[in-house]
Amino acid sequence: MPETTEVAGVSGVAGVGAKGAVFGAAIELENLTKHYPGSSAPAVDSVNMQIDAGELVVFVGPSGCGKSTTLKMINRLIEPTGGRIRIGGEDVTDMDPVKLRRKIGYAIQASGLFPHMTVAQNIALVPKMVGWEKGRIRARVEEMLDLVGLDAGEFHGRYPRQLSGGQQQRVGVARALAADPPVLLMDEPFGAVDPITRDHLQDELIRLQHELHKTIVFVTHDFDEAIKLGDRIAVLRERSHIAQFDTPEAILTNPADDFVSGFVGAGAALKRLNLSRVRDVEITGYPTVIVDDPLQEIFNKLKSSGTNEILLLDRRGRPYKWLRRGDLMRARGSLARAGTLVHDTVTRDATLRDALEAVLTDNAGRVVVTGRRGEYTGVVDMETLMNSVHELLEADRLDALEHQHELEETRAEQTRHEQEGVDGGEAKA
């Protein structure tokens, strides 16, 4: 059972992990409203929502619908003009907003890192403000860098300008989680990076959530991202009116109305590939060698493998190149220019849609699967993915038939009732 505890100053019911790490806390929004001066209509109008502890909820809706405003009212970056906010059962509507923000993680699109601070100083910022001891802060910085897949020795002293966009976002997430808050708010955090980096960051967030069990509220305009990440999705209309608040699968298979159907769009079966992960399908092994292996040994292993190519790994066990027999014949003692670079990989937490997109761009119809440090773990091929697609399409076909059957039964029942009414009227006459 969860225990009652004080989580970074926000009391309420929260779980505590084996190492003392804090799990999520429930969030309750009651008639939450924002009315800006000079505007005739509220920007957010009486939002009521219950978010469970440890749940990842995504707000999705058209631009200007109020989703970011609703998110920012939870940590009072925007002050509500009406309604209540409860976190872990405690009403935080009237709490000192500065203290509240120190107890809720917050990650935004541009990472929000301070450019004059190192990576370590950025991550240490909130723990320092809430009074952690220096030794505990140092250990936490290293722990958080490891958690988001960055080497502490390599990144500890770097400045944000020395990082790629994806690395900055990882540090931004590490900073948001550094003081171990029960709640993490994320406002389009991956919107400014390239599609491949975005996919990997989404996978990283899924992995982190499996480990940390925080309560995460995530804003996006991308419905595919919402499907991939959310335990539940809140599809919002104008003024943050809730059109549908349900699981991704329920929204895909049974949208509440035409507005929600517009977000689902065409190809619902393919979108459902975002509900399944690479870890759910068969990941096969493949012959591998290391860059330091002698060329003759690599050649012999390829020859005995029964395959047309072999995967070359770097010294850290990460996929580097695909090597064919002809590549080895032309290598002339060096692999520097031999083979084809591995351009795209997926993690076990990637969706089957991510994997399918990667496979379709690969000439051999397969994609390498990697672990949290980028190390090789296996391969997924086109046949495996297409079997999953066919299974989903068949499931959709059966669901459609069942739905049609239910409609026909309903109509038949209505017809019977109408006929009974007519017969009863005639009998009385």
PDB file of N, CA and C in Angstrom, residues 13-76:
ATOM      1  N   VAL A  13      -0.915  11.319  -0.449  1.00  0.00           N
ATOM      2  CA  VAL A  13      -0.636   9.906  -0.632  1.00  0.00           C
ATOM      3  C   VAL A  13       0.299   9.743  -1.814  1.00  0.00           C
ATOM      4  N   ALA A  14       1.439   9.151  -1.569  1.00  0.00           N
ATOM      5  CA  ALA A  14       2.414   8.935  -2.625  1.00  0.00           C
ATOM      6  C   ALA A  14       3.177   7.666  -2.329  1.00  0.00           C
ATOM      7  N   GLY A  15       3.607   6.970  -3.377  1.00  0.00           N
ATOM      8  CA  GLY A  15       4.394   5.759  -3.197  1.00  0.00           C
ATOM      9  C   GLY A  15       5.866   6.092  -3.064  1.00  0.00           C
ATOM     10  N   VAL A  16       6.604   5.243  -2.347  1.00  0.00           N
ATOM     11  CA  VAL A  16       8.042   5.430  -2.196  1.00  0.00           C
ATOM     12  C   VAL A  16       8.732   4.180  -2.687  1.00  0.00           C
ATOM     13  N   GLY A  17       9.720   4.351  -3.591  1.00  0.00           N
ATOM     14  CA  GLY A  17      10.419   3.227  -4.182  1.00  0.00           C
ATOM     15  C   GLY A  17      11.445   2.635  -3.235  1.00  0.00           C
ATOM     16  N   ALA A  18      12.102   1.572  -3.727  1.00  0.00           N
ATOM     17  CA  ALA A  18      13.053   0.831  -2.903  1.00  0.00           C
ATOM     18  C   ALA A  18      14.218   1.697  -2.445  1.00  0.00           C
ATOM     19  N   LYS A  19      14.654   2.656  -3.262  1.00  0.00           N
ATOM     20  CA  LYS A  19      15.770   3.524  -2.902  1.00  0.00           C
ATOM     21  C   LYS A  19      15.282   4.837  -2.276  1.00  0.00           C
ATOM     22  N   GLY A  20      14.028   4.892  -1.871  1.00  0.00           N
ATOM     23  CA  GLY A  20      13.495   6.103  -1.280  1.00  0.00           C
ATOM     24  C   GLY A  20      12.966   7.087  -2.290  1.00  0.00           C
ATOM     25  N   ALA A  21      13.046   6.761  -3.573  1.00  0.00           N
ATOM     26  CA  ALA A  21      12.538   7.659  -4.615  1.00  0.00           C
ATOM     27  C   ALA A  21      11.022   7.747  -4.505  1.00  0.00           C
ATOM     28  N   VAL A  22      10.503   8.935  -4.776  1.00  0.00           N
ATOM     29  CA  VAL A  22       9.074   9.184  -4.613  1.00  0.00           C
ATOM     30  C   VAL A  22       8.317   8.916  -5.905  1.00  0.00           C
ATOM     31  N   PHE A  23       7.231   8.174  -5.809  1.00  0.00           N
ATOM     32  CA  PHE A  23       6.360   7.951  -6.945  1.00  0.00           C
ATOM     33  C   PHE A  23       5.400   9.130  -7.077  1.00  0.00           C
ATOM     34  N   GLY A  24       4.445   9.014  -8.013  1.00  0.00           N
ATOM     35  CA  GLY A  24       3.558  10.124  -8.315  1.00  0.00           C
ATOM     36  C   GLY A  24       2.493  10.390  -7.273  1.00  0.00           C
ATOM     37  N   ALA A  25       1.875  11.567  -7.417  1.00  0.00           N
ATOM     38  CA  ALA A  25       0.750  11.966  -6.567  1.00  0.00           C
ATOM     39  C   ALA A  25      -0.425  12.331  -7.460  1.00  0.00           C
ATOM     40  N   ALA A  26      -1.632  12.052  -6.996  1.00  0.00           N
ATOM     41  CA  ALA A  26      -2.829  12.354  -7.779  1.00  0.00           C
ATOM     42  C   ALA A  26      -3.014  13.861  -7.912  1.00  0.00           C
ATOM     43  N   ILE A  27      -3.590  14.280  -9.052  1.00  0.00           N
ATOM     44  CA  ILE A  27      -3.900  15.686  -9.307  1.00  0.00           C
ATOM     45  C   ILE A  27      -5.405  15.793  -9.547  1.00  0.00           C
ATOM     46  N   GLU A  28      -6.026  16.754  -8.870  1.00  0.00           N
ATOM     47  CA  GLU A  28      -7.453  16.993  -9.079  1.00  0.00           C
ATOM     48  C   GLU A  28      -7.667  18.456  -9.461  1.00  0.00           C
ATOM     49  N   LEU A  29      -8.299  18.670 -10.594  1.00  0.00           N
ATOM     50  CA  LEU A  29      -8.673  20.018 -11.026  1.00  0.00           C
ATOM     51  C   LEU A  29     -10.183  20.151 -10.862  1.00  0.00           C
ATOM     52  N   GLU A  30     -10.585  21.172 -10.126  1.00  0.00           N
ATOM     53  CA  GLU A  30     -12.000  21.362  -9.840  1.00  0.00           C
ATOM     54  C   GLU A  30     -12.446  22.739 -10.325  1.00  0.00           C
ATOM     55  N   ASN A  31     -13.283  22.752 -11.367  1.00  0.00           N
ATOM     56  CA  ASN A  31     -13.816  24.002 -11.944  1.00  0.00           C
ATOM     57  C   ASN A  31     -12.711  25.029 -12.230  1.00  0.00           C
ATOM     58  N   LEU A  32     -11.568  24.546 -12.714  1.00  0.00           N
ATOM     59  CA  LEU A  32     -10.413  25.419 -12.944  1.00  0.00           C
ATOM     60  C   LEU A  32     -10.703  26.371 -14.107  1.00  0.00           C
ATOM     61  N   THR A  33     -10.527  27.652 -13.848  1.00  0.00           N
ATOM     62  CA  THR A  33     -10.932  28.683 -14.815  1.00  0.00           C
ATOM     63  C   THR A  33      -9.865  29.770 -14.900  1.00  0.00           C
ATOM     64  N   LYS A  34      -9.643  30.280 -16.118  1.00  0.00           N
ATOM     65  CA  LYS A  34      -8.772  31.437 -16.312  1.00  0.00           C
ATOM     66  C   LYS A  34      -9.478  32.448 -17.198  1.00  0.00           C
ATOM     67  N   HIS A  35      -9.674  33.643 -16.665  1.00  0.00           N
ATOM     68  CA  HIS A  35     -10.339  34.722 -17.400  1.00  0.00           C
ATOM     69  C   HIS A  35      -9.383  35.913 -17.440  1.00  0.00           C
ATOM     70  N   TYR A  36      -8.892  36.245 -18.634  1.00  0.00           N
ATOM     71  CA  TYR A  36      -7.962  37.367 -18.761  1.00  0.00           C
ATOM     72  C   TYR A  36      -8.741  38.684 -18.811  1.00  0.00           C
ATOM     73  N   PRO A  37      -8.215  39.734 -18.172  1.00  0.00           N
ATOM     74  CA  PRO A  37      -8.888  41.050 -18.205  1.00  0.00           C
ATOM     75  C   PRO A  37      -9.045  41.541 -19.649  1.00  0.00           C
ATOM     76  N   GLY A  38     -10.209  42.110 -19.934  1.00  0.00           N
ATOM     77  CA  GLY A  38     -10.472  42.639 -21.262  1.00  0.00           C
ATOM     78  C   GLY A  38     -11.026  41.633 -22.241  1.00  0.00           C
ATOM     79  N   SER A  39     -11.083  40.368 -21.827  1.00  0.00           N
ATOM     80  CA  SER A  39     -11.623  39.324 -22.708  1.00  0.00           C
ATOM     81  C   SER A  39     -13.044  38.978 -22.282  1.00  0.00           C
ATOM     82  N   SER A  40     -13.933  38.854 -23.241  1.00  0.00           N
ATOM     83  CA  SER A  40     -15.331  38.573 -22.914  1.00  0.00           C
ATOM     84  C   SER A  40     -15.558  37.121 -22.513  1.00  0.00           C
ATOM     85  N   ALA A  41     -14.697  36.223 -23.019  1.00  0.00           N
ATOM     86  CA  ALA A  41     -14.854  34.792 -22.715  1.00  0.00           C
ATOM     87  C   ALA A  41     -13.607  34.288 -21.994  1.00  0.00           C
ATOM     88  N   PRO A  42     -13.755  33.295 -21.118  1.00  0.00           N
ATOM     89  CA  PRO A  42     -12.588  32.751 -20.418  1.00  0.00           C
ATOM     90  C   PRO A  42     -11.678  31.982 -21.367  1.00  0.00           C
ATOM     91  N   ALA A  43     -10.362  32.017 -21.106  1.00  0.00           N
ATOM     92  CA  ALA A  43      -9.402  31.217 -21.885  1.00  0.00           C
ATOM     93  C   ALA A  43      -9.529  29.751 -21.522  1.00  0.00           C
ATOM     94  N   VAL A  44      -9.816  29.483 -20.246  1.00  0.00           N
ATOM     95  CA  VAL A  44     -10.082  28.130 -19.748  1.00  0.00           C
ATOM     96  C   VAL A  44     -11.349  28.213 -18.920  1.00  0.00           C
ATOM     97  N   ASP A  45     -12.284  27.302 -19.198  1.00  0.00           N
ATOM     98  CA  ASP A  45     -13.614  27.425 -18.617  1.00  0.00           C
ATOM     99  C   ASP A  45     -13.996  26.181 -17.824  1.00  0.00           C
ATOM    100  N   SER A  46     -13.878  26.257 -16.507  1.00  0.00           N
ATOM    101  CA  SER A  46     -14.391  25.236 -15.570  1.00  0.00           C
ATOM    102  C   SER A  46     -13.938  23.814 -15.926  1.00  0.00           C
ATOM    103  N   VAL A  47     -12.628  23.602 -15.906  1.00  0.00           N
ATOM    104  CA  VAL A  47     -12.089  22.271 -16.195  1.00  0.00           C
ATOM    105  C   VAL A  47     -12.163  21.413 -14.935  1.00  0.00           C
ATOM    106  N   ASN A  48     -12.751  20.233 -15.075  1.00  0.00           N
ATOM    107  CA  ASN A  48     -12.801  19.247 -13.995  1.00  0.00           C
ATOM    108  C   ASN A  48     -12.089  17.986 -14.470  1.00  0.00           C
ATOM    109  N   MET A  49     -11.081  17.548 -13.707  1.00  0.00           N
ATOM    110  CA  MET A  49     -10.300  16.397 -14.155  1.00  0.00           C
ATOM    111  C   MET A  49      -9.639  15.727 -12.959  1.00  0.00           C
ATOM    112  N   GLN A  50      -9.614  14.407 -12.985  1.00  0.00           N
ATOM    113  CA  GLN A  50      -8.926  13.615 -11.964  1.00  0.00           C
ATOM    114  C   GLN A  50      -7.812  12.841 -12.652  1.00  0.00           C
ATOM    115  N   ILE A  51      -6.574  13.095 -12.256  1.00  0.00           N
ATOM    116  CA  ILE A  51      -5.412  12.391 -12.809  1.00  0.00           C
ATOM    117  C   ILE A  51      -4.847  11.510 -11.706  1.00  0.00           C
ATOM    118  N   ASP A  52      -4.736  10.234 -11.964  1.00  0.00           N
ATOM    119  CA  ASP A  52      -4.305   9.288 -10.939  1.00  0.00           C
ATOM    120  C   ASP A  52      -2.803   9.382 -10.688  1.00  0.00           C
ATOM    121  N   ALA A  53      -2.398   8.993  -9.486  1.00  0.00           N
ATOM    122  CA  ALA A  53      -0.979   8.966  -9.141  1.00  0.00           C
ATOM    123  C   ALA A  53      -0.241   7.995 -10.066  1.00  0.00           C
ATOM    124  N   GLY A  54       0.903   8.434 -10.600  1.00  0.00           N
ATOM    125  CA  GLY A  54       1.704   7.587 -11.475  1.00  0.00           C
ATOM    126  C   GLY A  54       1.214   7.510 -12.902  1.00  0.00           C
ATOM    127  N   GLU A  55       0.232   8.314 -13.261  1.00  0.00           N
ATOM    128  CA  GLU A  55      -0.357   8.275 -14.601  1.00  0.00           C
ATOM    129  C   GLU A  55       0.289   9.330 -15.501  1.00  0.00           C
ATOM    130  N   LEU A  56       0.462   8.989 -16.769  1.00  0.00           N
ATOM    131  CA  LEU A  56       0.922   9.960 -17.763  1.00  0.00           C
ATOM    132  C   LEU A  56      -0.275  10.368 -18.602  1.00  0.00           C
ATOM    133  N   VAL A  57      -0.715  11.607 -18.429  1.00  0.00           N
ATOM    134  CA  VAL A  57      -1.883  12.139 -19.128  1.00  0.00           C
ATOM    135  C   VAL A  57      -1.415  13.187 -20.133  1.00  0.00           C
ATOM    136  N   VAL A  58      -1.932  13.100 -21.351  1.00  0.00           N
ATOM    137  CA  VAL A  58      -1.553  14.029 -22.412  1.00  0.00           C
ATOM    138  C   VAL A  58      -2.727  14.940 -22.743  1.00  0.00           C
ATOM    139  N   PHE A  59      -2.476  16.257 -22.777  1.00  0.00           N
ATOM    140  CA  PHE A  59      -3.447  17.226 -23.278  1.00  0.00           C
ATOM    141  C   PHE A  59      -3.157  17.462 -24.756  1.00  0.00           C
ATOM    142  N   VAL A  60      -4.143  17.249 -25.606  1.00  0.00           N
ATOM    143  CA  VAL A  60      -3.975  17.502 -27.030  1.00  0.00           C
ATOM    144  C   VAL A  60      -5.196  18.273 -27.525  1.00  0.00           C
ATOM    145  N   GLY A  61      -4.951  19.195 -28.431  1.00  0.00           N
ATOM    146  CA  GLY A  61      -6.046  20.004 -28.958  1.00  0.00           C
ATOM    147  C   GLY A  61      -5.498  21.044 -29.915  1.00  0.00           C
ATOM    148  N   PRO A  62      -6.385  21.763 -30.611  1.00  0.00           N
ATOM    149  CA  PRO A  62      -5.936  22.767 -31.583  1.00  0.00           C
ATOM    150  C   PRO A  62      -5.211  23.924 -30.901  1.00  0.00           C
ATOM    151  N   SER A  63      -4.426  24.663 -31.675  1.00  0.00           N
ATOM    152  CA  SER A  63      -3.729  25.831 -31.146  1.00  0.00           C
ATOM    153  C   SER A  63      -4.733  26.821 -30.553  1.00  0.00           C
ATOM    154  N   GLY A  64      -4.406  27.353 -29.376  1.00  0.00           N
ATOM    155  CA  GLY A  64      -5.271  28.333 -28.742  1.00  0.00           C
ATOM    156  C   GLY A  64      -6.421  27.763 -27.957  1.00  0.00           C
ATOM    157  N   CYS A  65      -6.465  26.426 -27.794  1.00  0.00           N
ATOM    158  CA  CYS A  65      -7.607  25.828 -27.072  1.00  0.00           C
ATOM    159  C   CYS A  65      -7.458  25.943 -25.557  1.00  0.00           C
ATOM    160  N   GLY A  66      -6.267  26.322 -25.074  1.00  0.00           N
ATOM    161  CA  GLY A  66      -6.083  26.494 -23.641  1.00  0.00           C
ATOM    162  C   GLY A  66      -5.327  25.381 -22.951  1.00  0.00           C
ATOM    163  N   LYS A  67      -4.741  24.446 -23.718  1.00  0.00           N
ATOM    164  CA  LYS A  67      -4.077  23.301 -23.091  1.00  0.00           C
ATOM    165  C   LYS A  67      -2.831  23.717 -22.291  1.00  0.00           C
ATOM    166  N   SER A  68      -2.002  24.622 -22.851  1.00  0.00           N
ATOM    167  CA  SER A  68      -0.819  25.078 -22.107  1.00  0.00           C
ATOM    168  C   SER A  68      -1.213  25.938 -20.919  1.00  0.00           C
ATOM    169  N   THR A  69      -2.258  26.735 -21.073  1.00  0.00           N
ATOM    170  CA  THR A  69      -2.741  27.559 -19.958  1.00  0.00           C
ATOM    171  C   THR A  69      -3.204  26.672 -18.808  1.00  0.00           C
ATOM    172  N   THR A  70      -3.925  25.609 -19.135  1.00  0.00           N
ATOM    173  CA  THR A  70      -4.388  24.671 -18.106  1.00  0.00           C
ATOM    174  C   THR A  70      -3.200  24.030 -17.399  1.00  0.00           C
ATOM    175  N   LEU A  71      -2.196  23.595 -18.171  1.00  0.00           N
ATOM    176  CA  LEU A  71      -1.000  22.991 -17.595  1.00  0.00           C
ATOM    177  C   LEU A  71      -0.309  23.961 -16.635  1.00  0.00           C
ATOM    178  N   LYS A  72      -0.131  25.215 -17.072  1.00  0.00           N
ATOM    179  CA  LYS A  72       0.616  26.194 -16.276  1.00  0.00           C
ATOM    180  C   LYS A  72      -0.153  26.640 -15.035  1.00  0.00           C
ATOM    181  N   MET A  73      -1.457  26.415 -15.014  1.00  0.00           N
ATOM    182  CA  MET A  73      -2.199  26.717 -13.789  1.00  0.00           C
ATOM    183  C   MET A  73      -1.936  25.675 -12.703  1.00  0.00           C
ATOM    184  N   ILE A  74      -1.508  24.461 -13.095  1.00  0.00           N
ATOM    185  CA  ILE A  74      -1.253  23.413 -12.094  1.00  0.00           C
ATOM    186  C   ILE A  74      -0.087  23.816 -11.189  1.00  0.00           C
ATOM    187  N   ASN A  75       0.974  24.431 -11.765  1.00  0.00           N
ATOM    188  CA  ASN A  75       2.074  24.910 -10.918  1.00  0.00           C
ATOM    189  C   ASN A  75       2.008  26.429 -10.703  1.00  0.00           C
ATOM    190  N   ARG A  76       0.897  27.020 -11.126  1.00  0.00           N
ATOM    191  CA  ARG A  76       0.582  28.433 -10.896  1.00  0.00           C
ATOM    192  C   ARG A  76       1.585  29.380 -11.550  1.00  0.00           C
TER     193      ARG A  76
END
